[in-house]
Amino acid sequence: MESFDKKPMFAAMKLRLQNSWMFVAFFIGFFLVWEYSVIFFDIPLYILTPPSLIVEKGAADLDRLLYYTYVTGTEVVLGYGVAVILALPLGLAIAFSSLLKRTIYPFIVCIEMVPKIAFAPLFISWLGFGLLPKVIIVFLVCFFPIVLNAILAFSSLSEELTLFCRSTGAGVWRTFFKVRLPAALPQCFVGFKYAAINATVGAAIAEFIGSDKGLGFYIQIVTGNMRPDLAFAGIFFLTLLGLSLFGIVTLAERLLIPWHISVRRT
Amino acid sequence: MSHHIEFAGLKKVFGTGPDAVQAFGPVDLSIAEGEFISLLGPSGCGKSTLMMMTSGLLEATEGTVTIGGSQVKGPQTDIGVMFQDNTLVPWRTVRGNVELQLEMRGKSLKEFSDKIDNLLASVHLEDFADRHPYELSGGMQQRAAFCQAMVHDPKTMLLDEPLGKLDAMTRERIRSDLQRLWMQERATVIFVTHSIEEAVQLSTKVAVITPRPGTIERIIEIDLPFPRDFDVKNSPEFAAYVREIQEIFRGYGVI
């Protein structure tokens, strides 16, 4: 891949800070308002705790939180990974096969309309409280956006480029790797990103329904014990997990399609 | 062997039964090697259909296309094609896009390295070889696309309104670039346009096409010296050709 002009790191960071100081100020302001509202309105601690207390109590329970982050993270990574590995080739196959387009494709569109999370209790009753049902649910909420975007991606090469490829007499594989695949990547990433957002939601809800460990389990238990401070600590780690996955996907996008309009910096 | 192009009773019908639309033909035409022929006509007259049949990307309903003595039966690879929307890919640089044509054909990039340099220089893109298409103006993109379409030394070039989306001033400049390239390479060019002036300026022959169904109304030989610069364009002979073609279209109520 060709190299792109990069501004010196320091100057780029300075510029970013200049552009984002308002957001940072708002962010800090939000937590300050929260902190002092709890004190000012005299809200009981079992209803809402100030951020400072969340940090303090969360830190005291850090071992458990980290272990559960690892548990939920494993479910997310496995479910997401399997979804990518299976959905991409299937999307490709459907895009190029009129048989599959008439059979599996409408089926997938129908299933997409069903809220996948509604299957969660069933999978847990079939497969127990372990890792597998959670991975399957994460897989389900990730699989469909990736497949549908992949189908769109691989079937929307422009008329001109299609004719160009044919006029060169290049074979199927060469056409695929030199033109079709790179042209499809931006749309594929739309699916990858959407699925990355779904993944942690799926894992947390699956854990709510039936589990004995993980961040979803943790949030549910501590809320039942009137400990919103710990619930917020759990939500914080769940958010961190979601952001990390999304960040990795975004980074991959930057590396793989630096030329695309959604990625390139002007 | 002479690389001329022959159309014999060529006809294209879209659809079947009562809904069938005769888009083009029947047409008989012979194009000599090294000729620059313009297919000139209003939109919807089947110019592009004729081009697609010539390149073998579209099957004729009746009749034949023969290039260099052999009948066209599938996509032709010894041609360069160019469309109104160019086929530059955004993930490659200008040079990378020109190289794509060679890579798709499995040709050695090393062998063509000088050729690419020369082509880019002849359209004033030598300083933009490492830029991406989105960093270029529309006119520069089309010039890069010319290089992409002709880097593999095609004997025949099919240009389907390659200047169609450009503004009038840019068109003017690129026309002369195109003319110079053609004078260098001397490929047989079939050029689709709906600009009368453009056709007269660039072509050795202009095929005037009238619509519904598209047929070649007349073939006019343009007997003016090359390169056709500003002076030639201002000559009374040039104006006479333009007027002659205008009369034909006026007779058909096209203009």
CSV table of C-alpha atoms in Angstrom, one decimal, chain A residues 2 4 160-161 163-170 174-175 178-179 182-183 258-259 264, chain B residues 52 57 75-77 81 83 85 87 89-91 93 100-101 103-106 132 134:
chain,number,residue,atom,x,y,z
A,2,GLU,CA,1.2,3.4,-0.9
A,4,PHE,CA,0.2,8.7,2.8
A,160,GLU,CA,-17.5,0.9,-15.9
A,161,LEU,CA,-15.1,-1.1,-13.7
A,163,LEU,CA,-16.5,-3.6,-18.2
A,164,PHE,CA,-12.9,-2.6,-17.7
A,165,CYS,CA,-12.1,-5.8,-16.0
A,166,ARG,CA,-13.8,-7.9,-18.8
A,167,SER,CA,-12.0,-5.9,-21.5
A,168,THR,CA,-8.6,-6.8,-20.0
A,169,GLY,CA,-9.4,-10.5,-20.3
A,170,ALA,CA,-8.2,-11.0,-16.7
A,174,ARG,CA,-7.0,-11.7,-10.7
A,175,THR,CA,-10.1,-9.5,-11.1
A,178,LYS,CA,-6.9,-6.5,-8.0
A,179,VAL,CA,-10.3,-4.8,-8.2
A,182,PRO,CA,-10.4,-3.6,-2.6
A,183,ALA,CA,-13.5,-1.9,-4.0
A,258,PRO,CA,-6.5,4.8,3.9
A,259,TRP,CA,-7.7,6.0,0.5
A,264,ARG,CA,-8.6,10.0,4.8
B,52,MET,CA,-20.1,-2.0,-26.7
B,57,LEU,CA,-18.9,-6.6,-24.3
B,75,PRO,CA,-14.7,-9.4,-25.1
B,76,GLN,CA,-11.8,-8.1,-27.1
B,77,THR,CA,-8.5,-7.7,-25.2
B,81,VAL,CA,-11.7,1.3,-23.6
B,83,PHE,CA,-16.0,5.7,-20.5
B,85,ASP,CA,-17.0,7.8,-15.9
B,87,THR,CA,-12.1,3.5,-14.5
B,89,VAL,CA,-9.6,3.1,-8.8
B,90,PRO,CA,-9.3,5.2,-5.6
B,91,TRP,CA,-6.9,2.9,-3.8
B,93,THR,CA,-2.0,6.3,-7.4
B,100,LEU,CA,-3.4,-1.8,-13.2
B,101,GLN,CA,-4.2,-2.2,-16.9
B,103,GLU,CA,-1.2,-6.1,-14.2
B,104,MET,CA,-4.7,-7.3,-15.2
B,105,ARG,CA,-3.2,-8.5,-18.4
B,106,GLY,CA,-0.2,-10.1,-16.7
B,132,HIS,CA,-4.4,9.5,-5.9
B,134,TYR,CA,-9.2,12.1,-5.6
